Coordinates of C-alpha atoms in Angstrom, one line a residue:
Chain A
M1 CA 74.5 196.4 65.5
D2 CA 75.7 196.4 69.1
L3 CA 75.6 192.7 70.0
H4 CA 76.1 193.5 73.7
E5 CA 73.0 195.6 73.6
V6 CA 71.0 192.8 71.9
D7 CA 72.4 190.3 74.5
K8 CA 71.3 192.4 77.4
F9 CA 67.9 192.8 75.9
A10 CA 67.6 189.0 75.2
K11 CA 68.6 188.0 78.7
G12 CA 66.1 190.5 80.1
I13 CA 63.2 189.1 78.2
I14 CA 64.2 185.5 78.8
I15 CA 64.4 186.0 82.6
E16 CA 61.1 187.9 82.6
A17 CA 59.4 185.1 80.5
G18 CA 60.9 182.5 83.0
K19 CA 59.2 184.3 85.9
R20 CA 55.9 184.3 84.1
I21 CA 56.1 180.6 83.3
R22 CA 56.9 179.8 87.0
D23 CA 54.0 181.9 88.1
A24 CA 51.7 179.9 85.7
F25 CA 52.0 176.9 87.9
S26 CA 49.7 178.6 90.4
H27 CA 47.1 179.2 87.6
D28 CA 45.4 176.9 85.2
I29 CA 47.5 175.3 82.5
K30 CA 45.5 174.2 79.5
V31 CA 46.9 171.3 77.6
E32 CA 46.1 170.5 74.0
T33 CA 47.6 168.1 71.5
K34 CA 49.1 169.1 68.2
A35 CA 49.6 167.0 65.0
D36 CA 49.9 163.8 67.0
A37 CA 48.6 162.8 70.4
N38 CA 52.0 162.9 72.1
D39 CA 52.9 166.4 70.8
L40 CA 51.6 168.7 73.5
V41 CA 51.1 172.4 73.6
T42 CA 49.7 174.7 76.3
N43 CA 48.4 178.2 76.6
I44 CA 51.6 179.0 78.4
D45 CA 53.7 178.0 75.3
R46 CA 51.6 180.3 73.2
E47 CA 51.5 183.2 75.7
T48 CA 55.2 183.1 76.1
E49 CA 55.9 183.1 72.4
V50 CA 53.5 186.1 72.0
F51 CA 55.4 187.9 74.8
F52 CA 58.7 187.4 73.0
I53 CA 57.3 188.6 69.7
E54 CA 55.9 191.8 71.3
Q55 CA 59.1 192.5 73.1
I56 CA 61.3 192.0 70.1
K57 CA 59.1 194.0 67.8
A58 CA 59.2 196.9 70.3
F59 CA 63.0 196.5 70.5
D60 CA 63.5 196.6 66.7
S61 CA 60.5 196.2 64.4
S62 CA 62.8 195.2 61.5
H63 CA 63.8 191.9 63.3
K64 CA 62.1 188.7 62.1
I65 CA 60.9 185.9 64.3
L66 CA 60.4 182.2 63.8
G67 CA 58.8 180.5 66.8
E68 CA 57.7 177.0 67.5
E69 CA 54.1 178.0 68.0
G70 CA 53.9 180.0 64.8
M71 CA 52.5 183.1 66.5
G72 CA 54.8 185.4 64.5
E73 CA 54.9 186.0 60.7
G74 CA 56.2 183.2 58.5
I75 CA 59.7 183.7 57.3
D76 CA 61.3 182.2 54.2
S77 CA 65.0 183.1 54.7
L78 CA 67.6 183.9 57.3
E79 CA 68.3 187.3 55.7
G80 CA 68.5 190.2 58.1
A81 CA 68.2 189.9 61.9
V82 CA 66.3 186.7 62.7
W83 CA 65.2 185.2 66.1
L84 CA 64.6 181.5 66.4
I85 CA 62.5 180.9 69.5
D86 CA 61.2 177.9 71.4
P87 CA 59.2 179.3 74.3
I88 CA 59.0 176.0 76.1
D89 CA 61.2 173.1 74.9
G90 CA 60.0 170.0 76.7
T91 CA 56.3 170.7 77.0
M92 CA 55.5 167.3 78.3
N93 CA 58.0 167.8 81.1
F94 CA 56.5 171.2 81.8
V95 CA 53.1 169.7 82.1
K96 CA 54.0 166.5 84.0
Q97 CA 57.2 167.2 85.9
H98 CA 57.2 171.0 86.4
R99 CA 60.9 170.8 85.6
H100 CA 63.3 169.9 82.8
F101 CA 61.9 172.4 80.3
M102 CA 63.9 175.2 78.6
I103 CA 63.5 178.5 76.8
T104 CA 65.9 178.5 73.9
I105 CA 66.6 181.3 71.5
G106 CA 69.1 181.8 68.7
F107 CA 69.8 185.2 67.2
F108 CA 71.1 185.2 63.6
V109 CA 72.2 188.0 61.3
D110 CA 72.2 187.1 57.6
G111 CA 72.3 183.4 58.5
V112 CA 75.2 183.7 60.9
G113 CA 74.6 182.7 64.6
K114 CA 75.4 185.6 66.8
L115 CA 73.8 184.9 70.2
G116 CA 72.5 181.6 71.6
Y117 CA 70.6 180.9 74.8
I118 CA 69.3 177.9 76.7
Y119 CA 67.5 178.8 79.9
D120 CA 66.5 176.2 82.5
V121 CA 63.4 177.9 83.8
M122 CA 63.0 176.1 87.1
R123 CA 66.7 176.1 88.0
E124 CA 67.0 179.7 86.7
D125 CA 70.2 178.6 84.9
M126 CA 71.4 180.3 81.8
F127 CA 73.7 178.7 79.2
F128 CA 74.6 181.3 76.5
A129 CA 77.2 182.3 74.0
M130 CA 78.2 185.3 71.8
E131 CA 79.9 184.6 68.4
G132 CA 83.7 184.6 68.9
Q133 CA 83.5 185.7 72.5
G134 CA 82.9 182.4 74.2
A135 CA 80.2 180.6 76.1
W136 CA 79.0 180.8 79.7
Y137 CA 77.0 178.9 82.3
N138 CA 75.5 181.7 84.3
D139 CA 78.7 183.6 85.4
T140 CA 81.1 180.8 84.7
P141 CA 82.9 180.5 81.3
L142 CA 82.3 177.1 79.7
R143 CA 85.5 175.3 78.9
R144 CA 86.3 173.9 75.5
L145 CA 85.3 170.2 75.5
Q146 CA 88.2 167.7 76.2
P147 CA 88.6 164.6 74.1
L148 CA 87.5 161.2 75.4
P149 CA 87.2 157.7 74.0
L150 CA 83.7 156.6 72.8
E151 CA 83.7 153.8 75.4
E152 CA 83.7 156.4 78.2
A153 CA 81.0 158.6 76.6
V154 CA 77.5 159.2 78.0
I155 CA 75.1 160.0 75.2
G156 CA 71.6 161.4 75.1
I157 CA 69.4 159.2 73.0
N158 CA 65.7 158.3 73.1
A159 CA 65.0 154.6 73.5
S160 CA 62.5 154.7 70.6
W161 CA 65.4 155.2 68.1
V162 CA 66.8 151.9 69.3
T163 CA 63.6 150.2 68.2
P164 CA 62.7 149.4 64.6
N165 CA 61.8 152.8 63.0
K166 CA 61.6 154.3 59.6
R167 CA 64.4 156.8 59.9
V168 CA 67.6 154.9 60.9
N169 CA 69.0 151.4 61.0
H170 CA 68.1 150.6 64.6
E171 CA 70.7 147.8 64.7
K172 CA 73.5 150.3 64.3
M173 CA 72.0 152.4 67.1
T174 CA 71.9 149.3 69.2
E175 CA 75.6 148.8 68.7
L176 CA 76.2 152.4 69.8
V177 CA 74.1 152.0 72.9
Q178 CA 76.1 148.9 73.8
K179 CA 79.4 150.6 73.0
V180 CA 79.2 153.7 75.2
R181 CA 79.4 154.0 79.0
G182 CA 75.8 155.1 79.4
T183 CA 72.8 156.7 77.9
R184 CA 70.4 159.3 79.2
S185 CA 67.1 160.8 77.9
Y186 CA 65.5 163.9 79.4
G187 CA 62.7 164.8 77.0
S188 CA 64.0 168.2 76.1
A189 CA 66.4 168.6 73.1
A190 CA 67.6 172.0 74.4
M191 CA 68.4 170.4 77.8
E192 CA 70.4 167.7 76.2
I193 CA 72.2 170.2 74.0
A194 CA 73.0 172.3 77.1
F195 CA 74.4 169.2 78.7
V196 CA 76.6 168.5 75.8
V197 CA 78.1 172.0 75.6
S198 CA 78.8 171.8 79.3
G199 CA 80.4 168.3 79.2
K200 CA 77.5 166.7 81.2
L201 CA 76.8 164.5 78.1
D202 CA 79.2 163.8 75.3
A203 CA 76.7 163.5 72.5
Y204 CA 73.0 163.9 71.8
I205 CA 71.2 162.5 68.8
S206 CA 67.8 163.1 67.4
M207 CA 66.1 162.0 64.2
R208 CA 64.1 165.1 63.7
L209 CA 64.4 168.6 65.2
S210 CA 63.1 172.0 64.1
P211 CA 65.2 175.2 63.7
W212 CA 63.9 176.6 67.0
D213 CA 65.0 173.5 68.9
I214 CA 68.6 173.9 67.8
G215 CA 69.2 177.5 66.8
G216 CA 70.4 178.7 70.1
G217 CA 72.3 175.5 71.0
T218 CA 74.3 175.4 67.8
I219 CA 75.7 178.9 68.5
I220 CA 76.8 177.8 72.0
A221 CA 78.2 174.6 70.6
R222 CA 80.6 176.5 68.3
E223 CA 82.1 178.4 71.2
V224 CA 83.1 175.3 73.2
G225 CA 84.2 173.2 70.2
A226 CA 81.1 170.9 70.1
I227 CA 80.3 169.7 66.6
A228 CA 76.6 170.1 65.6
T229 CA 75.5 168.7 62.2
N230 CA 72.8 166.7 60.5
F231 CA 73.4 163.0 59.9
K232 CA 75.1 163.8 56.6
G233 CA 77.7 165.8 58.6
Q234 CA 76.5 169.1 57.1
P235 CA 75.4 172.2 59.0
C236 CA 71.8 171.8 60.1
N237 CA 69.1 173.2 57.9
L238 CA 67.7 176.2 59.8
M239 CA 64.7 176.6 57.5
S240 CA 63.1 173.2 58.0
Q241 CA 63.2 170.0 60.1
D242 CA 66.4 168.0 59.9
T243 CA 68.3 165.2 61.6
F244 CA 70.6 166.3 64.4
I245 CA 73.7 165.2 66.2
I246 CA 75.8 167.4 68.6
A247 CA 78.9 165.8 70.1
N248 CA 82.3 166.2 71.6
P249 CA 84.6 166.7 68.6
S250 CA 86.6 163.5 69.5
I251 CA 83.6 161.3 68.8
H252 CA 81.3 163.1 66.4
Q253 CA 82.7 161.7 63.2
R254 CA 83.1 158.2 64.6
I255 CA 79.4 158.1 65.6
L256 CA 78.3 159.3 62.2
D257 CA 80.6 156.9 60.3
H258 CA 80.0 153.7 62.3
Y259 CA 76.6 154.0 64.1
I260 CA 74.2 156.1 62.1
E261 CA 72.8 154.7 58.9
E262 CA 69.8 156.7 57.5
K263 CA 67.1 154.8 55.7
Chain B
M1 CA 60.7 153.1 119.3
D2 CA 59.6 156.7 118.6
L3 CA 59.6 156.9 114.8
H4 CA 59.3 160.6 114.9
E5 CA 62.6 160.8 116.8
V6 CA 64.3 158.5 114.3
D7 CA 62.8 160.5 111.4
K8 CA 64.2 163.7 112.9
F9 CA 67.6 162.1 113.3
A10 CA 67.6 160.7 109.8
K11 CA 66.7 164.0 108.1
G12 CA 69.4 165.7 110.1
I13 CA 72.2 163.3 109.0
I14 CA 70.9 163.3 105.4
I15 CA 71.0 167.1 105.2
E16 CA 74.4 167.3 106.8
A17 CA 75.8 164.6 104.4
G18 CA 74.3 166.6 101.5
K19 CA 76.2 169.7 102.6
R20 CA 79.5 167.7 102.8
I21 CA 78.9 166.3 99.3
R22 CA 78.2 169.7 97.8
D23 CA 81.4 171.0 99.5
A24 CA 83.4 168.2 98.0
F25 CA 83.0 169.8 94.5
S26 CA 85.6 172.4 95.6
H27 CA 88.1 169.6 96.6
D28 CA 89.4 166.7 94.7
I29 CA 87.1 163.9 93.8
K30 CA 88.9 160.6 93.2
V31 CA 87.2 158.3 90.8
E32 CA 87.8 154.5 90.8
T33 CA 86.0 151.7 89.0
K34 CA 84.4 148.7 90.7
A35 CA 83.5 145.3 89.3
D36 CA 83.1 146.7 85.8
A37 CA 84.6 149.7 84.1
N38 CA 81.3 151.6 84.0
D39 CA 80.6 151.1 87.7
L40 CA 82.2 154.1 89.4
V41 CA 82.9 154.8 93.0
T42 CA 84.6 157.9 94.6
N43 CA 86.2 158.7 97.9
I44 CA 83.0 160.8 98.5
D45 CA 80.7 157.8 98.2
R46 CA 82.9 156.0 100.8
E47 CA 83.3 159.0 103.2
T48 CA 79.6 159.6 103.1
E49 CA 78.8 156.1 104.0
V50 CA 81.3 156.1 106.9
F51 CA 79.7 159.3 108.1
F52 CA 76.2 157.7 108.1
I53 CA 77.5 154.6 109.9
E54 CA 79.3 156.6 112.6
Q55 CA 76.2 158.8 113.2
I56 CA 73.8 155.8 113.3
K57 CA 76.0 153.8 115.7
A58 CA 76.2 156.8 118.0
F59 CA 72.4 157.2 117.8
D60 CA 71.8 153.6 118.7
S61 CA 74.5 151.0 118.6
S62 CA 72.1 148.1 118.2
H63 CA 71.0 149.3 114.8
K64 CA 72.4 147.4 111.8
I65 CA 73.5 149.0 108.5
L66 CA 73.7 147.7 105.0
G67 CA 75.4 150.2 102.6
E68 CA 76.3 150.2 99.0
E69 CA 80.0 150.6 99.7
G70 CA 80.2 147.8 102.3
M71 CA 81.8 150.0 104.9
G72 CA 79.5 148.6 107.6
E73 CA 79.2 145.1 109.0
G74 CA 77.7 142.5 106.8
I75 CA 74.1 141.6 107.7
D76 CA 72.3 138.4 106.9
S77 CA 68.7 139.2 107.9
L78 CA 66.4 142.2 108.3
E79 CA 65.8 141.3 112.0
G80 CA 65.8 144.2 114.4
A81 CA 66.4 147.8 113.3
V82 CA 68.1 148.0 109.9
W83 CA 69.2 150.9 107.7
L84 CA 69.7 150.4 104.0
I85 CA 71.9 153.2 102.7
D86 CA 73.1 154.4 99.3
P87 CA 75.2 157.4 100.0
I88 CA 75.3 158.5 96.4
D89 CA 72.9 156.9 93.9
G90 CA 74.0 157.9 90.4
T91 CA 77.7 158.2 90.9
M92 CA 78.4 158.7 87.2
N93 CA 76.1 161.7 87.3
F94 CA 77.8 162.9 90.5
V95 CA 81.2 162.8 88.7
K96 CA 80.2 164.0 85.3
Q97 CA 77.2 166.2 85.8
H98 CA 77.4 167.5 89.3
R99 CA 73.6 166.9 89.6
H100 CA 71.0 164.2 89.3
F101 CA 72.4 162.0 92.2
M102 CA 70.6 161.1 95.3
I103 CA 71.2 160.0 98.9
T104 CA 68.6 157.3 99.6
I105 CA 67.9 155.5 102.9
G106 CA 65.3 153.0 104.1
F107 CA 64.8 152.3 107.8
F108 CA 63.3 148.9 108.5
V109 CA 62.2 147.2 111.8
D110 CA 62.0 143.4 111.6
G111 CA 61.7 143.6 107.8
V112 CA 58.9 146.2 107.8
G113 CA 59.7 149.5 106.1
K114 CA 59.2 152.3 108.5
L115 CA 60.9 155.4 107.1
G116 CA 62.0 156.1 103.5
Y117 CA 64.1 158.9 102.1
I118 CA 65.3 160.1 98.7
Y119 CA 67.3 163.3 98.8
D120 CA 68.3 165.2 95.7
V121 CA 71.6 166.6 97.0
M122 CA 72.0 169.5 94.5
R123 CA 68.4 170.7 94.6
E124 CA 68.2 170.1 98.4
D125 CA 64.9 168.3 97.7
M126 CA 63.6 165.6 100.1
F127 CA 61.1 162.9 99.2
F128 CA 60.2 160.9 102.3
A129 CA 57.5 158.8 104.0
M130 CA 56.6 157.3 107.3
E131 CA 54.7 154.0 107.4
G132 CA 51.0 154.7 107.6
Q133 CA 51.4 158.4 107.9
G134 CA 51.8 159.4 104.2
A135 CA 54.6 160.8 102.0
W136 CA 56.0 164.2 101.4
Y137 CA 58.0 166.2 98.9
N138 CA 59.7 168.7 101.2
D139 CA 56.7 170.3 103.1
T140 CA 54.1 169.2 100.6
P141 CA 52.1 166.0 101.0
L142 CA 52.4 163.7 98.0
R143 CA 49.0 162.8 96.5
R144 CA 48.0 159.2 95.9
L145 CA 48.7 158.4 92.2
Q146 CA 45.8 158.9 89.8
P147 CA 45.0 156.2 87.2
L148 CA 46.0 156.7 83.6
P149 CA 46.0 154.7 80.4
L150 CA 49.3 153.1 79.4
E151 CA 49.3 155.1 76.1
E152 CA 49.7 158.3 78.1
A153 CA 52.4 157.0 80.5
V154 CA 55.9 158.3 80.5
I155 CA 58.3 155.6 81.8
G156 CA 61.9 155.5 83.0
I157 CA 63.8 152.8 81.1
N158 CA 67.4 152.5 80.0
A159 CA 67.9 152.2 76.3
S160 CA 70.2 149.2 76.8
W161 CA 67.3 147.0 77.9
V162 CA 65.7 147.6 74.5
T163 CA 68.7 146.1 72.9
P164 CA 69.3 142.3 72.8
N165 CA 70.4 141.3 76.4
K166 CA 70.6 138.2 78.6
R167 CA 67.9 139.2 81.1
V168 CA 64.7 140.0 79.2
N169 CA 63.1 139.6 75.8
H170 CA 64.0 142.9 74.2
E171 CA 61.3 142.6 71.6
K172 CA 58.7 142.9 74.3
M173 CA 60.4 145.9 75.8
T174 CA 60.5 147.4 72.3
E175 CA 56.7 147.0 72.1
L176 CA 56.4 148.8 75.5
V177 CA 58.6 151.7 74.3
Q178 CA 56.5 152.1 71.2
K179 CA 53.2 151.9 73.2
V180 CA 53.8 154.6 75.8
R181 CA 53.7 158.3 75.4
G182 CA 57.4 158.7 76.1
T183 CA 60.5 157.4 77.9
R184 CA 63.1 159.0 80.1
S185 CA 66.4 157.8 81.6
Y186 CA 68.3 159.8 84.3
G187 CA 71.0 157.4 85.4
S188 CA 69.9 157.3 89.0
A189 CA 67.4 154.6 90.2
A190 CA 66.5 156.6 93.3
M191 CA 65.8 159.7 91.1
E192 CA 63.5 157.7 88.8
I193 CA 61.7 156.1 91.9
A194 CA 61.3 159.6 93.3
F195 CA 59.8 160.7 90.0
V196 CA 57.3 157.8 90.0
V197 CA 56.1 158.4 93.6
S198 CA 55.5 162.1 92.7
G199 CA 53.8 161.4 89.4
K200 CA 56.6 162.9 87.2
L201 CA 57.0 159.4 85.7
D202 CA 54.4 156.6 85.6
A203 CA 56.8 153.6 85.8
Y204 CA 60.4 152.8 86.2
I205 CA 61.9 149.5 85.2
S206 CA 65.4 148.0 86.0
M207 CA 66.8 144.5 85.4
R208 CA 69.0 144.5 88.5
L209 CA 69.0 146.7 91.5
S210 CA 70.4 146.2 95.0
P211 CA 68.5 146.6 98.4
W212 CA 70.1 150.0 99.1
D213 CA 68.9 151.3 95.7
I214 CA 65.2 150.6 96.5
G215 CA 64.8 150.3 100.2
G216 CA 63.8 153.9 100.9
G217 CA 61.8 154.2 97.6
T218 CA 59.6 151.2 98.3
I219 CA 58.6 152.7 101.6
I220 CA 57.6 156.0 99.9
A221 CA 55.8 154.0 97.2
R222 CA 53.4 152.3 99.6
E223 CA 52.2 155.6 101.0
V224 CA 51.2 157.0 97.5
G225 CA 49.8 153.8 96.1
A226 CA 52.7 153.1 93.7
I227 CA 53.3 149.3 93.3
A228 CA 56.9 148.2 93.6
T229 CA 57.8 144.5 92.9
N230 CA 60.2 142.3 91.1
F231 CA 59.4 141.0 87.7
K232 CA 57.5 138.1 89.2
G233 CA 55.1 140.5 90.8
Q234 CA 56.5 139.6 94.3
P235 CA 57.9 142.0 96.9
C236 CA 61.5 142.8 96.1
N237 CA 64.2 140.8 97.8
L238 CA 65.9 143.1 100.2
M239 CA 68.8 140.8 101.0
S240 CA 70.1 140.5 97.4
Q241 CA 70.0 141.9 93.9
D242 CA 66.7 141.6 92.2
T243 CA 64.7 142.8 89.2
F244 CA 62.6 145.9 89.8
I245 CA 59.5 147.7 88.6
I246 CA 57.7 150.5 90.3
A247 CA 54.6 151.8 88.6
N248 CA 51.3 153.7 88.9
P249 CA 48.8 151.0 90.1
S250 CA 46.7 151.3 87.0
I251 CA 49.6 150.1 84.7
H252 CA 51.8 147.9 86.9
Q253 CA 50.2 144.6 86.2
R254 CA 49.6 145.3 82.5
I255 CA 53.3 146.1 82.0
L256 CA 54.3 142.9 83.8
D257 CA 51.8 140.7 82.0
H258 CA 52.3 142.0 78.4
Y259 CA 55.8 143.5 78.1
I260 CA 58.2 141.9 80.5
E261 CA 59.4 138.4 79.7
E262 CA 62.4 137.2 81.7
K263 CA 64.9 135.0 80.1

């Protein structure tokens, strides 16, 4: 398989999907809720996923696709060529802010991440990586992350994980928030992952993400030296939901050891 | 005083300052800490404030200026024509992210807000208002905010205020975080205020802001119907630090009554 050819194809469909999404702001966006009232989905999420599926199947019908909106076939393994796709990561931002939402795609072959993309649709900014070849922010190579003390770190964390919850000891999270230089929260996992791989944040933590949220990001992470694992320090499960931390390598283990205690 | 003339002047110097700040990324940015280690200032903050002071004094030497970096004269009242200026709101973002920092300016005459500006330097996006004339996002008029239930609100709040702290009852803040649809935190008060006046957020809360952080924003707020007060529900003190909440009018009082308990 010629990865450069796949990369060129992937960038082409991402940029085309981005154009379609931006155009959608001049039409009607229909918002529905999913499992819970705060989990939104729109016709544009679904149409974008269908667009990706049609394009990929036309490119190579043997490729398999796992997308957030479940518009493709179900898959039960990462065998062969597999695309993990989130057509709009940050749907609430898409609906309410008309910014701060991402297309993110990971391309895997037999379970190994080959190509990763996070595309900021409104800024038209592409973060991407190819296995072993490095990572880029548009035309600029991303540097390997430089070490820093935890006290100077700025981390992405949602305020709700600092409140009593059923997943982690919130008192430990409280200590983390009070230890670091600052916290941020943008409402898009892919945006926060893109910020970590480019040094704009030093860590991002989430209690529950899905394979399509992190597939592309973990491939970019590897090329800049960011460490992405679940809370047990293991590679994330790409076939189901899992806990997630991505961090600068100088602070990843320290955060896991001292500040994250799963219930 | 011809407010349209002042407005044209103000926009001109803001846009020029924005160009200079963007150019600074190709030179050296020198970072120092202020009172505490997490309060950063750079040579660019100071140079930008000096630029504003020089320009305003040349425009009308009787105008007074209160700026974050204290490069102007001290002032002890809002009598006459007064400019409140934050040359870079979100200095940590400026240094680390090269985005998400704002120039914000409020122009007051005898204590009454006349012109307010929040300028996203990297996006080249201007939020502004003129007393009684409305508010705009670039060339687009900002709509008056539409009511919504608290359960559907997305609010700007820093995770640290949900941890035990000496200013507010963090358990009440915890209830607020668990009540609303979502939270965000961007590391720039002016950015979060700009998001509230344009409906991208529904409230923003901070335990301690300075006059230059909020001067411009409160003037824009009034024109779209957003309510900006301190935690006692009073107009913010523009001569000293104060608590701060800006919110959609349908949820402002409810947040104050039920979720904010000062210590």
